Amino acid sequence: MRCTLHPVIALLEALAHSDSDARVLLHIEPHAQASTCAPRTGSWLRVLHLNPATYFASVLSEAHSVILCGGTMQPFDDFQQQLFRSLPSGRLRTSSYGHIVPPKSLLPVVVGQGPRGHPLTFSFSTRADPALMDDLGDLLLHVARTVPDGVVVFLPSFQYEAQLVARWEATGLWSRLDQLKKTFREPRSAAEVEQVLVAYSEAIARARADVSAASDDAPQTAQAGQPIQEDVGHTASSRRCGGALLLSVVGGKMSEGINFSDRLGRCVVMVGLPYANPHDLTLQERMAHLEATQAKGAGREYYSNLCMKAVNQSIGRAIRHKGDFATIILADQRFAKPHVRVRLPAWISDLVVDPGSFEKSMKAVRDFFLRHPDP
């Protein structure tokens, strides 16, 4: 293992510039076995600065105006509470603008029920239920039959992604999914991300070429005067869709900086609300500091906003230019609640539909792609 002085220098610099709002956190990972002498690779020492306004104050005092802009800044509450609390009333203005794509090119749809009619709620305490994991797998099978080309699925964590795949491999669902769309998984190693993305893109291009070749040959196989009979809901749509499916993780390498434009991302499936681990020491310190220095409930508000920022970062991967079109499947009944929808970007939240049943949700997706044939 290579060891450099850079982490030590960074630690000393953080300590030298710390203030009363800083905390020194030490986490020691326990050994799996008491007798082992292996290093505790999960241990860490961190200096946490809890008041970013201290470091932003010089910018506010020296500049005539400050503009913060970005594609994923909602909810705005965190910026207002943590950076601009000292500003006089009326000095801070926030604006949210629509997307460059027309509304008809995007369909965000809430799927609050699984194919078997069970409610979909992927909370930390329920998401490991085998029945819920099976329902999610069946949902992805329907999506794979309905959506052409590329589907990107965002999951709350690598641990849950591994649980799902293990379950689906045991039930045979993973192989069925792979027959409909070539399946890929986000690697934990950043060095392998590019390789997976290239393979994912090539699988979509290869499937598109196969579909085109099959379409050219299809008229020759039918007898004169006899139309081809197909089951649009299953076999025919499966042949027509093809493509690939990529399991990704919220907060991973795929959730930011990657453009799943055009055929790479005709559908993004957001599985649950990816709330951070409430037992995380860093998160607990931040929430406690907000509760102590701001209004009661500020820590909980920060916790909710942290989750929704991660959602917004992920679901924005699909629409990347003015000619793009895609669907966003919000797979959790909590996305239908007003306090959740209001935290989505306006260009998405204004278009969200909640059909109320699984069949109606999938019909909305099918109708969307009938209106948007592949160019």
mmCIF file of C-alpha atoms in Angstrom:
data_model
loop_
_atom_site.group_PDB
_atom_site.id
_atom_site.type_symbol
_atom_site.label_atom_id
_atom_site.label_comp_id
_atom_site.label_asym_id
_atom_site.label_seq_id
_atom_site.Cartn_x
_atom_site.Cartn_y
_atom_site.Cartn_z
ATOM 1 C CA MET A 1 0.000 0.000 0.000
ATOM 2 C CA ARG A 2 1.325 3.407 -1.010
ATOM 3 C CA CYS A 3 1.501 5.993 1.742
ATOM 4 C CA THR A 4 2.042 9.714 1.173
ATOM 5 C CA LEU A 5 2.171 12.817 3.355
ATOM 6 C CA HIS A 6 -0.726 14.505 1.557
ATOM 7 C CA PRO A 7 -3.413 13.281 4.000
ATOM 8 C CA VAL A 8 -1.251 14.357 6.940
ATOM 9 C CA ILE A 9 -0.717 17.820 5.431
ATOM 10 C CA ALA A 10 -4.447 18.163 4.734
ATOM 11 C CA LEU A 11 -5.212 17.240 8.345
ATOM 12 C CA LEU A 12 -2.723 19.789 9.732
ATOM 13 C CA GLU A 13 -4.096 22.527 7.476
ATOM 14 C CA ALA A 14 -7.646 21.763 8.590
ATOM 15 C CA LEU A 15 -6.612 21.914 12.243
ATOM 16 C CA ALA A 16 -4.744 25.181 11.719
ATOM 17 C CA HIS A 17 -7.791 26.851 10.139
ATOM 18 C CA SER A 18 -10.417 25.360 12.444
ATOM 19 C CA ASP A 19 -12.787 27.460 14.524
ATOM 20 C CA SER A 20 -15.342 26.965 17.260
ATOM 21 C CA ASP A 21 -17.690 25.282 14.788
ATOM 22 C CA ALA A 22 -15.186 22.574 13.863
ATOM 23 C CA ARG A 23 -15.148 19.023 15.184
ATOM 24 C CA VAL A 24 -12.424 16.388 15.188
ATOM 25 C CA LEU A 25 -14.006 13.010 14.510
ATOM 26 C CA LEU A 26 -12.299 9.666 15.017
ATOM 27 C CA HIS A 27 -13.837 6.368 13.943
ATOM 28 C CA ILE A 28 -12.078 3.091 14.728
ATOM 29 C CA GLU A 29 -13.405 0.129 12.793
ATOM 30 C CA PRO A 30 -13.670 -2.919 15.051
ATOM 31 C CA HIS A 31 -11.850 -6.074 14.037
ATOM 32 C CA ALA A 32 -13.969 -8.859 12.602
ATOM 33 C CA GLN A 33 -12.090 -11.217 14.934
ATOM 34 C CA ALA A 34 -10.478 -10.184 18.180
ATOM 35 C CA SER A 35 -7.319 -12.194 17.482
ATOM 36 C CA THR A 36 -6.577 -10.805 14.023
ATOM 37 C CA CYS A 37 -3.729 -8.378 13.455
ATOM 38 C CA ALA A 38 -4.983 -7.086 10.086
ATOM 39 C CA PRO A 39 -5.185 -3.295 9.760
ATOM 40 C CA ARG A 40 -8.516 -1.602 10.374
ATOM 41 C CA THR A 41 -9.069 -0.364 6.828
ATOM 42 C CA GLY A 42 -12.390 1.281 7.727
ATOM 43 C CA SER A 43 -10.941 3.578 10.409
ATOM 44 C CA TRP A 44 -10.611 7.313 9.802
ATOM 45 C CA LEU A 45 -9.732 10.662 11.371
ATOM 46 C CA ARG A 46 -11.520 13.731 10.048
ATOM 47 C CA VAL A 47 -11.795 17.455 10.764
ATOM 48 C CA LEU A 48 -15.373 18.541 10.093
ATOM 49 C CA HIS A 49 -16.250 22.225 9.582
ATOM 50 C CA LEU A 50 -19.911 22.693 10.470
ATOM 51 C CA ASN A 51 -20.413 26.359 9.544
ATOM 52 C CA PRO A 52 -19.643 27.077 5.860
ATOM 53 C CA ALA A 53 -20.871 30.667 6.323
ATOM 54 C CA THR A 54 -17.597 31.425 8.129
ATOM 55 C CA TYR A 55 -15.615 30.743 4.967
ATOM 56 C CA PHE A 56 -18.158 32.376 2.649
ATOM 57 C CA ALA A 57 -18.357 35.613 4.639
ATOM 58 C CA SER A 58 -15.335 37.191 2.926
ATOM 59 C CA VAL A 59 -16.941 36.629 -0.487
ATOM 60 C CA LEU A 60 -20.151 38.336 0.624
ATOM 61 C CA SER A 61 -18.320 41.283 2.176
ATOM 62 C CA GLU A 62 -16.023 41.975 -0.784
ATOM 63 C CA ALA A 63 -18.364 41.410 -3.745
ATOM 64 C CA HIS A 64 -21.123 43.720 -4.968
ATOM 65 C CA SER A 65 -23.172 40.684 -5.951
ATOM 66 C CA VAL A 66 -22.766 36.931 -5.817
ATOM 67 C CA ILE A 67 -24.423 34.487 -8.199
ATOM 68 C CA LEU A 68 -24.624 30.784 -7.431
ATOM 69 C CA CYS A 69 -25.866 28.691 -10.312
ATOM 70 C CA GLY A 70 -26.085 25.010 -11.066
ATOM 71 C CA GLY A 71 -28.227 22.280 -12.517
ATOM 72 C CA THR A 72 -29.048 20.544 -9.221
ATOM 73 C CA MET A 73 -29.439 23.164 -6.491
ATOM 74 C CA GLN A 74 -32.941 22.429 -5.286
ATOM 75 C CA PRO A 75 -34.003 22.407 -2.512
ATOM 76 C CA PHE A 76 -32.648 25.938 -1.890
ATOM 77 C CA ASP A 77 -33.243 25.936 1.871
ATOM 78 C CA ASP A 78 -29.777 24.624 2.712
ATOM 79 C CA PHE A 79 -28.005 27.439 0.862
ATOM 80 C CA GLN A 80 -30.157 30.055 2.535
ATOM 81 C CA GLN A 81 -29.709 28.680 6.030
ATOM 82 C CA GLN A 82 -26.031 27.774 5.847
ATOM 83 C CA LEU A 83 -24.502 30.477 3.628
ATOM 84 C CA PHE A 84 -26.728 33.562 3.723
ATOM 85 C CA ARG A 85 -28.198 33.797 7.200
ATOM 86 C CA SER A 86 -26.393 37.085 7.859
ATOM 87 C CA LEU A 87 -27.875 38.824 4.803
ATOM 88 C CA PRO A 88 -30.557 41.460 5.422
ATOM 89 C CA SER A 89 -34.079 40.520 4.420
ATOM 90 C CA GLY A 90 -34.718 40.892 0.714
ATOM 91 C CA ARG A 91 -31.081 40.638 -0.360
ATOM 92 C CA LEU A 92 -31.299 36.995 -1.416
ATOM 93 C CA ARG A 93 -33.235 36.037 -4.511
ATOM 94 C CA THR A 94 -33.745 32.512 -5.814
ATOM 95 C CA SER A 95 -34.940 31.478 -9.252
ATOM 96 C CA SER A 96 -35.634 28.160 -10.908
ATOM 97 C CA TYR A 97 -35.935 27.937 -14.667
ATOM 98 C CA GLY A 98 -37.475 25.375 -16.952
ATOM 99 C CA HIS A 99 -35.500 22.855 -18.954
ATOM 100 C CA ILE A 100 -34.533 23.381 -22.581
ATOM 101 C CA VAL A 101 -36.577 20.330 -23.622
ATOM 102 C CA PRO A 102 -40.321 20.764 -24.241
ATOM 103 C CA PRO A 103 -42.652 19.183 -21.652
ATOM 104 C CA LYS A 104 -43.827 16.574 -24.166
ATOM 105 C CA SER A 105 -40.309 15.075 -24.227
ATOM 106 C CA LEU A 106 -40.343 14.023 -20.569
ATOM 107 C CA LEU A 107 -42.589 11.710 -18.565
ATOM 108 C CA PRO A 108 -41.943 11.453 -14.803
ATOM 109 C CA VAL A 109 -44.356 8.825 -13.473
ATOM 110 C CA VAL A 110 -44.873 7.584 -9.931
ATOM 111 C CA VAL A 111 -45.093 3.811 -9.576
ATOM 112 C CA GLY A 112 -46.433 3.308 -6.078
ATOM 113 C CA GLN A 113 -47.578 -0.282 -6.556
ATOM 114 C CA GLY A 114 -45.772 -3.323 -7.840
ATOM 115 C CA PRO A 115 -47.069 -5.665 -10.540
ATOM 116 C CA ARG A 116 -48.678 -7.800 -7.826
ATOM 117 C CA GLY A 117 -50.530 -4.862 -6.304
ATOM 118 C CA HIS A 118 -48.318 -4.506 -3.225
ATOM 119 C CA PRO A 119 -47.338 -0.967 -2.173
ATOM 120 C CA LEU A 120 -43.753 -0.018 -3.013
ATOM 121 C CA THR A 121 -41.981 1.604 -0.060
ATOM 122 C CA PHE A 122 -38.229 1.091 -0.051
ATOM 123 C CA SER A 123 -37.492 2.314 3.456
ATOM 124 C CA PHE A 124 -34.382 1.035 5.214
ATOM 125 C CA SER A 125 -36.473 -1.251 7.438
ATOM 126 C CA THR A 126 -38.581 -2.808 4.651
ATOM 127 C CA ARG A 127 -36.498 -2.897 1.483
ATOM 128 C CA ALA A 128 -34.827 -6.229 2.328
ATOM 129 C CA ASP A 129 -38.226 -7.991 2.314
ATOM 130 C CA PRO A 130 -37.947 -10.755 -0.330
ATOM 131 C CA ALA A 131 -41.481 -10.051 -1.582
ATOM 132 C CA LEU A 132 -40.610 -6.391 -2.139
ATOM 133 C CA MET A 133 -37.380 -7.298 -3.941
ATOM 134 C CA ASP A 134 -39.322 -9.696 -6.168
ATOM 135 C CA ASP A 135 -41.888 -6.995 -6.933
ATOM 136 C CA LEU A 136 -39.090 -4.630 -7.940
ATOM 137 C CA GLY A 137 -37.621 -7.311 -10.188
ATOM 138 C CA ASP A 138 -41.001 -7.832 -11.859
ATOM 139 C CA LEU A 139 -41.290 -4.069 -12.334
ATOM 140 C CA LEU A 140 -37.942 -4.025 -14.137
ATOM 141 C CA LEU A 141 -39.065 -6.911 -16.344
ATOM 142 C CA HIS A 142 -42.073 -4.841 -17.451
ATOM 143 C CA VAL A 143 -39.846 -1.811 -18.018
ATOM 144 C CA ALA A 144 -37.410 -3.898 -20.066
ATOM 145 C CA ARG A 145 -40.281 -5.074 -22.280
ATOM 146 C CA THR A 146 -41.650 -1.554 -22.718
ATOM 147 C CA VAL A 147 -38.725 0.854 -22.937
ATOM 148 C CA PRO A 148 -36.411 0.767 -25.966
ATOM 149 C CA ASP A 149 -32.616 0.868 -25.761
ATOM 150 C CA GLY A 150 -31.037 1.903 -22.435
ATOM 151 C CA VAL A 151 -32.507 1.788 -18.919
ATOM 152 C CA VAL A 152 -30.552 3.105 -15.919
ATOM 153 C CA VAL A 153 -31.712 2.006 -12.461
ATOM 154 C CA PHE A 154 -30.556 3.961 -9.409
ATOM 155 C CA LEU A 155 -30.468 2.104 -6.082
ATOM 156 C CA PRO A 156 -29.856 3.481 -2.561
ATOM 157 C CA SER A 157 -26.525 1.710 -1.903
ATOM 158 C CA PHE A 158 -24.035 -0.862 -3.151
ATOM 159 C CA GLN A 159 -25.088 -3.130 -0.298
ATOM 160 C CA TYR A 160 -28.713 -3.116 -1.420
ATOM 161 C CA GLU A 161 -27.706 -3.589 -5.049
ATOM 162 C CA ALA A 162 -25.780 -6.713 -4.055
ATOM 163 C CA GLN A 163 -28.768 -7.995 -2.049
ATOM 164 C CA LEU A 164 -31.083 -7.523 -5.019
ATOM 165 C CA VAL A 165 -28.829 -9.280 -7.514
ATOM 166 C CA ALA A 166 -28.268 -12.197 -5.128
ATOM 167 C CA ARG A 167 -32.017 -12.566 -4.674
ATOM 168 C CA TRP A 168 -32.752 -12.298 -8.398
ATOM 169 C CA GLU A 169 -30.018 -14.794 -9.279
ATOM 170 C CA ALA A 170 -31.506 -17.264 -6.817
ATOM 171 C CA THR A 171 -35.041 -16.875 -8.235
ATOM 172 C CA GLY A 172 -33.948 -16.854 -11.881
ATOM 173 C CA LEU A 173 -35.230 -13.316 -12.449
ATOM 174 C CA TRP A 174 -31.750 -11.963 -13.195
ATOM 175 C CA SER A 175 -31.312 -14.305 -16.160
ATOM 176 C CA ARG A 176 -34.800 -13.430 -17.449
ATOM 177 C CA LEU A 177 -33.939 -9.757 -17.237
ATOM 178 C CA ASP A 178 -30.666 -10.366 -19.060
ATOM 179 C CA GLN A 179 -32.554 -12.034 -21.911
ATOM 180 C CA LEU A 180 -34.655 -8.898 -22.397
ATOM 181 C CA LYS A 181 -31.835 -6.394 -21.971
ATOM 182 C CA LYS A 182 -28.142 -7.041 -21.460
ATOM 183 C CA THR A 183 -27.550 -6.366 -17.772
ATOM 184 C CA PHE A 184 -24.675 -4.387 -16.272
ATOM 185 C CA ARG A 185 -23.720 -3.357 -12.743
ATOM 186 C CA GLU A 186 -21.877 -0.249 -11.593
ATOM 187 C CA PRO A 187 -18.416 -1.307 -10.351
ATOM 188 C CA ARG A 188 -17.147 -0.180 -6.978
ATOM 189 C CA SER A 189 -13.758 0.640 -8.479
ATOM 190 C CA ALA A 190 -13.613 3.985 -10.284
ATOM 191 C CA ALA A 191 -10.999 2.553 -12.643
ATOM 192 C CA GLU A 192 -13.579 0.111 -14.048
ATOM 193 C CA VAL A 193 -16.389 2.630 -14.670
ATOM 194 C CA GLU A 194 -15.289 3.578 -18.186
ATOM 195 C CA GLN A 195 -15.031 -0.064 -19.213
ATOM 196 C CA VAL A 196 -18.583 -0.779 -18.046
ATOM 197 C CA LEU A 197 -19.955 2.320 -19.780
ATOM 198 C CA VAL A 198 -18.310 1.334 -23.068
ATOM 199 C CA ALA A 199 -19.732 -2.199 -22.841
ATOM 200 C CA TYR A 200 -23.172 -0.800 -21.938
ATOM 201 C CA SER A 201 -23.128 1.558 -24.927
ATOM 202 C CA GLU A 202 -21.939 -1.170 -27.300
ATOM 203 C CA ALA A 203 -24.696 -3.527 -26.118
ATOM 204 C CA ILE A 204 -27.336 -0.906 -26.921
ATOM 205 C CA ALA A 205 -25.860 -0.225 -30.365
ATOM 206 C CA ARG A 206 -25.589 -3.941 -31.093
ATOM 207 C CA ALA A 207 -29.199 -4.594 -30.065
ATOM 208 C CA ARG A 208 -30.371 -1.678 -32.213
ATOM 209 C CA ALA A 209 -28.559 -3.131 -35.213
ATOM 210 C CA ASP A 210 -30.121 -6.558 -34.575
ATOM 211 C CA VAL A 211 -33.617 -5.044 -34.373
ATOM 212 C CA SER A 212 -33.082 -3.172 -37.648
ATOM 213 C CA ALA A 213 -31.893 -6.330 -39.389
ATOM 214 C CA ALA A 214 -34.853 -8.302 -38.047
ATOM 215 C CA SER A 215 -37.261 -5.607 -39.248
ATOM 216 C CA ASP A 216 -35.790 -5.797 -42.749
ATOM 217 C CA ASP A 217 -36.262 -9.565 -42.827
ATOM 218 C CA ALA A 218 -39.710 -9.702 -41.182
ATOM 219 C CA PRO A 219 -41.885 -9.040 -44.286
ATOM 220 C CA GLN A 220 -40.212 -11.912 -46.114
ATOM 221 C CA THR A 221 -41.260 -14.441 -43.455
ATOM 222 C CA ALA A 222 -44.998 -13.684 -43.597
ATOM 223 C CA GLN A 223 -47.247 -15.362 -46.083
ATOM 224 C CA ALA A 224 -48.953 -13.162 -48.642
ATOM 225 C CA GLY A 225 -52.189 -11.668 -47.376
ATOM 226 C CA GLN A 226 -51.626 -12.828 -43.789
ATOM 227 C CA PRO A 227 -50.654 -10.152 -41.237
ATOM 228 C CA ILE A 228 -48.125 -11.027 -38.585
ATOM 229 C CA GLN A 229 -49.817 -11.679 -35.228
ATOM 230 C CA GLU A 230 -47.843 -10.531 -32.190
ATOM 231 C CA ASP A 231 -48.400 -10.174 -28.470
ATOM 232 C CA VAL A 232 -47.646 -6.479 -28.137
ATOM 233 C CA GLY A 233 -47.416 -6.638 -24.359
ATOM 234 C CA HIS A 234 -44.708 -9.286 -24.210
ATOM 235 C CA THR A 235 -42.992 -11.123 -27.060
ATOM 236 C CA ALA A 236 -43.195 -8.466 -29.765
ATOM 237 C CA SER A 237 -42.299 -5.594 -27.489
ATOM 238 C CA SER A 238 -39.382 -7.604 -26.085
ATOM 239 C CA ARG A 239 -37.947 -8.075 -29.578
ATOM 240 C CA ARG A 240 -38.596 -4.448 -30.405
ATOM 241 C CA CYS A 241 -37.016 -3.023 -27.251
ATOM 242 C CA GLY A 242 -33.760 -4.912 -26.713
ATOM 243 C CA GLY A 243 -30.929 -2.728 -25.454
ATOM 244 C CA ALA A 244 -29.280 -2.830 -22.049
ATOM 245 C CA LEU A 245 -30.010 -2.196 -18.383
ATOM 246 C CA LEU A 246 -27.514 -0.706 -15.932
ATOM 247 C CA LEU A 247 -27.807 -0.975 -12.152
ATOM 248 C CA SER A 248 -26.276 2.137 -10.590
ATOM 249 C CA VAL A 249 -25.963 3.537 -7.086
ATOM 250 C CA VAL A 250 -27.061 6.949 -5.854
ATOM 251 C CA GLY A 251 -23.951 8.911 -4.938
ATOM 252 C CA GLY A 252 -21.764 6.616 -7.054
ATOM 253 C CA LYS A 253 -19.762 7.441 -10.149
ATOM 254 C CA MET A 254 -22.768 6.973 -12.452
ATOM 255 C CA SER A 255 -25.033 9.438 -10.628
ATOM 256 C CA GLU A 256 -23.074 12.572 -11.536
ATOM 257 C CA GLY A 257 -20.927 13.665 -14.432
ATOM 258 C CA ILE A 258 -22.193 10.889 -16.718
ATOM 259 C CA ASN A 259 -24.455 11.748 -19.655
ATOM 260 C CA PHE A 260 -26.977 9.019 -20.402
ATOM 261 C CA SER A 261 -28.251 10.919 -23.410
ATOM 262 C CA ASP A 262 -30.418 9.612 -26.253
ATOM 263 C CA ARG A 263 -30.469 5.803 -26.450
ATOM 264 C CA LEU A 264 -28.196 5.407 -23.423
ATOM 265 C CA GLY A 265 -30.985 6.550 -21.102
ATOM 266 C CA ARG A 266 -34.512 6.346 -22.460
ATOM 267 C CA CYS A 267 -35.642 5.566 -18.918
ATOM 268 C CA VAL A 268 -34.261 6.275 -15.451
ATOM 269 C CA VAL A 269 -35.730 4.226 -12.595
ATOM 270 C CA MET A 270 -35.319 5.809 -9.169
ATOM 271 C CA VAL A 271 -35.777 3.112 -6.512
ATOM 272 C CA GLY A 272 -36.903 4.573 -3.200
ATOM 273 C CA LEU A 273 -35.707 7.652 -1.358
ATOM 274 C CA PRO A 274 -31.957 7.289 -0.644
ATOM 275 C CA TYR A 275 -31.832 8.709 2.863
ATOM 276 C CA ALA A 276 -28.351 8.701 4.359
ATOM 277 C CA ASN A 277 -27.472 6.368 7.213
ATOM 278 C CA PRO A 278 -28.816 8.193 10.311
ATOM 279 C CA HIS A 279 -26.090 6.550 12.430
ATOM 280 C CA ASP A 280 -23.283 8.121 10.387
ATOM 281 C CA LEU A 281 -21.117 10.129 12.785
ATOM 282 C CA THR A 282 -20.524 13.015 10.367
ATOM 283 C CA LEU A 283 -24.227 13.357 9.626
ATOM 284 C CA GLN A 284 -25.128 13.271 13.312
ATOM 285 C CA GLU A 285 -22.696 16.108 14.059
ATOM 286 C CA ARG A 286 -24.070 18.249 11.214
ATOM 287 C CA MET A 287 -27.663 17.715 12.277
ATOM 288 C CA ALA A 288 -26.894 18.415 15.933
ATOM 289 C CA HIS A 289 -25.089 21.644 14.993
ATOM 290 C CA LEU A 290 -28.038 22.834 12.882
ATOM 291 C CA GLU A 291 -30.488 22.032 15.675
ATOM 292 C CA ALA A 292 -28.353 23.999 18.145
ATOM 293 C CA THR A 293 -27.720 27.081 15.977
ATOM 294 C CA GLN A 294 -30.923 27.351 13.934
ATOM 295 C CA ALA A 295 -34.623 26.724 14.396
ATOM 296 C CA LYS A 296 -35.902 23.471 15.824
ATOM 297 C CA GLY A 297 -36.234 20.895 13.067
ATOM 298 C CA ALA A 298 -33.377 22.353 10.988
ATOM 299 C CA GLY A 299 -31.392 19.136 11.309
ATOM 300 C CA ARG A 300 -34.276 17.035 10.040
ATOM 301 C CA GLU A 301 -34.828 19.480 7.167
ATOM 302 C CA TYR A 302 -31.173 19.163 6.189
ATOM 303 C CA TYR A 303 -31.508 15.366 6.305
ATOM 304 C CA SER A 304 -34.486 15.424 3.927
ATOM 305 C CA ASN A 305 -32.861 17.914 1.568
ATOM 306 C CA LEU A 306 -29.701 15.808 1.433
ATOM 307 C CA CYS A 307 -31.782 12.884 0.206
ATOM 308 C CA MET A 308 -33.646 14.902 -2.422
ATOM 309 C CA LYS A 309 -30.481 16.494 -3.782
ATOM 310 C CA ALA A 310 -29.154 12.978 -4.383
ATOM 311 C CA VAL A 311 -32.424 12.046 -6.141
ATOM 312 C CA ASN A 312 -32.321 15.136 -8.326
ATOM 313 C CA GLN A 313 -28.689 14.534 -9.238
ATOM 314 C CA SER A 314 -29.510 11.009 -10.380
ATOM 315 C CA ILE A 315 -32.745 11.483 -12.307
ATOM 316 C CA GLY A 316 -31.288 14.382 -14.266
ATOM 317 C CA ARG A 317 -28.877 12.009 -16.038
ATOM 318 C CA ALA A 318 -31.350 11.161 -18.808
ATOM 319 C CA ILE A 319 -32.244 14.525 -20.407
ATOM 320 C CA ARG A 320 -29.017 16.004 -21.757
ATOM 321 C CA HIS A 321 -29.932 18.155 -24.803
ATOM 322 C CA LYS A 322 -32.934 19.854 -26.397
ATOM 323 C CA GLY A 323 -33.726 16.953 -28.734
ATOM 324 C CA ASP A 324 -33.582 14.273 -26.046
ATOM 325 C CA PHE A 325 -36.592 12.442 -24.602
ATOM 326 C CA ALA A 326 -36.954 10.024 -21.699
ATOM 327 C CA THR A 327 -39.150 8.682 -18.949
ATOM 328 C CA ILE A 328 -38.405 8.832 -15.228
ATOM 329 C CA ILE A 329 -39.975 6.103 -13.104
ATOM 330 C CA LEU A 330 -40.206 7.077 -9.430
ATOM 331 C CA ALA A 331 -40.552 3.651 -7.838
ATOM 332 C CA ASP A 332 -41.860 4.408 -4.368
ATOM 333 C CA GLN A 333 -45.294 5.540 -3.242
ATOM 334 C CA ARG A 334 -43.708 8.317 -1.158
ATOM 335 C CA PHE A 335 -42.895 10.223 -4.367
ATOM 336 C CA ALA A 336 -46.629 11.002 -4.644
ATOM 337 C CA LYS A 337 -46.564 12.977 -1.376
ATOM 338 C CA PRO A 338 -46.587 16.786 -1.824
ATOM 339 C CA HIS A 339 -43.663 17.424 0.552
ATOM 340 C CA VAL A 340 -41.486 15.112 -1.572
ATOM 341 C CA ARG A 341 -42.622 16.339 -4.991
ATOM 342 C CA VAL A 342 -42.023 19.977 -4.048
ATOM 343 C CA ARG A 343 -38.331 19.157 -3.563
ATOM 344 C CA LEU A 344 -37.955 17.903 -7.138
ATOM 345 C CA PRO A 345 -36.756 20.381 -9.807
ATOM 346 C CA ALA A 346 -39.698 22.395 -11.136
ATOM 347 C CA TRP A 347 -39.155 21.125 -14.694
ATOM 348 C CA ILE A 348 -39.767 17.612 -13.345
ATOM 349 C CA SER A 349 -42.264 18.131 -10.513
ATOM 350 C CA ASP A 350 -44.660 20.089 -12.748
ATOM 351 C CA LEU A 351 -44.902 17.075 -15.075
ATOM 352 C CA VAL A 352 -45.108 14.235 -12.533
ATOM 353 C CA VAL A 353 -48.113 11.966 -13.037
ATOM 354 C CA ASP A 354 -49.460 9.487 -10.511
ATOM 355 C CA PRO A 355 -51.833 7.117 -12.343
ATOM 356 C CA GLY A 356 -52.687 5.265 -9.125
ATOM 357 C CA SER A 357 -52.066 1.683 -10.252
ATOM 358 C CA PHE A 358 -49.241 -0.303 -11.763
ATOM 359 C CA GLU A 359 -51.153 -1.068 -14.963
ATOM 360 C CA LYS A 360 -51.988 2.600 -15.564
ATOM 361 C CA SER A 361 -48.401 3.643 -14.842
ATOM 362 C CA MET A 362 -47.001 1.212 -17.395
ATOM 363 C CA LYS A 363 -49.655 2.238 -19.925
ATOM 364 C CA ALA A 364 -48.479 5.838 -19.549
ATOM 365 C CA VAL A 365 -44.923 4.696 -20.296
ATOM 366 C CA ARG A 366 -46.023 2.655 -23.336
ATOM 367 C CA ASP A 367 -48.064 5.551 -24.700
ATOM 368 C CA PHE A 368 -45.098 7.896 -24.248
ATOM 369 C CA PHE A 369 -42.874 5.788 -26.496
ATOM 370 C CA LEU A 370 -45.631 5.367 -29.055
ATOM 371 C CA ARG A 371 -45.612 9.168 -29.307
ATOM 372 C CA HIS A 372 -41.811 9.226 -29.459
ATOM 373 C CA PRO A 373 -40.596 6.664 -31.986
ATOM 374 C CA ASP A 374 -36.826 6.362 -32.159
ATOM 375 C CA PRO A 375 -35.412 8.900 -34.618
#
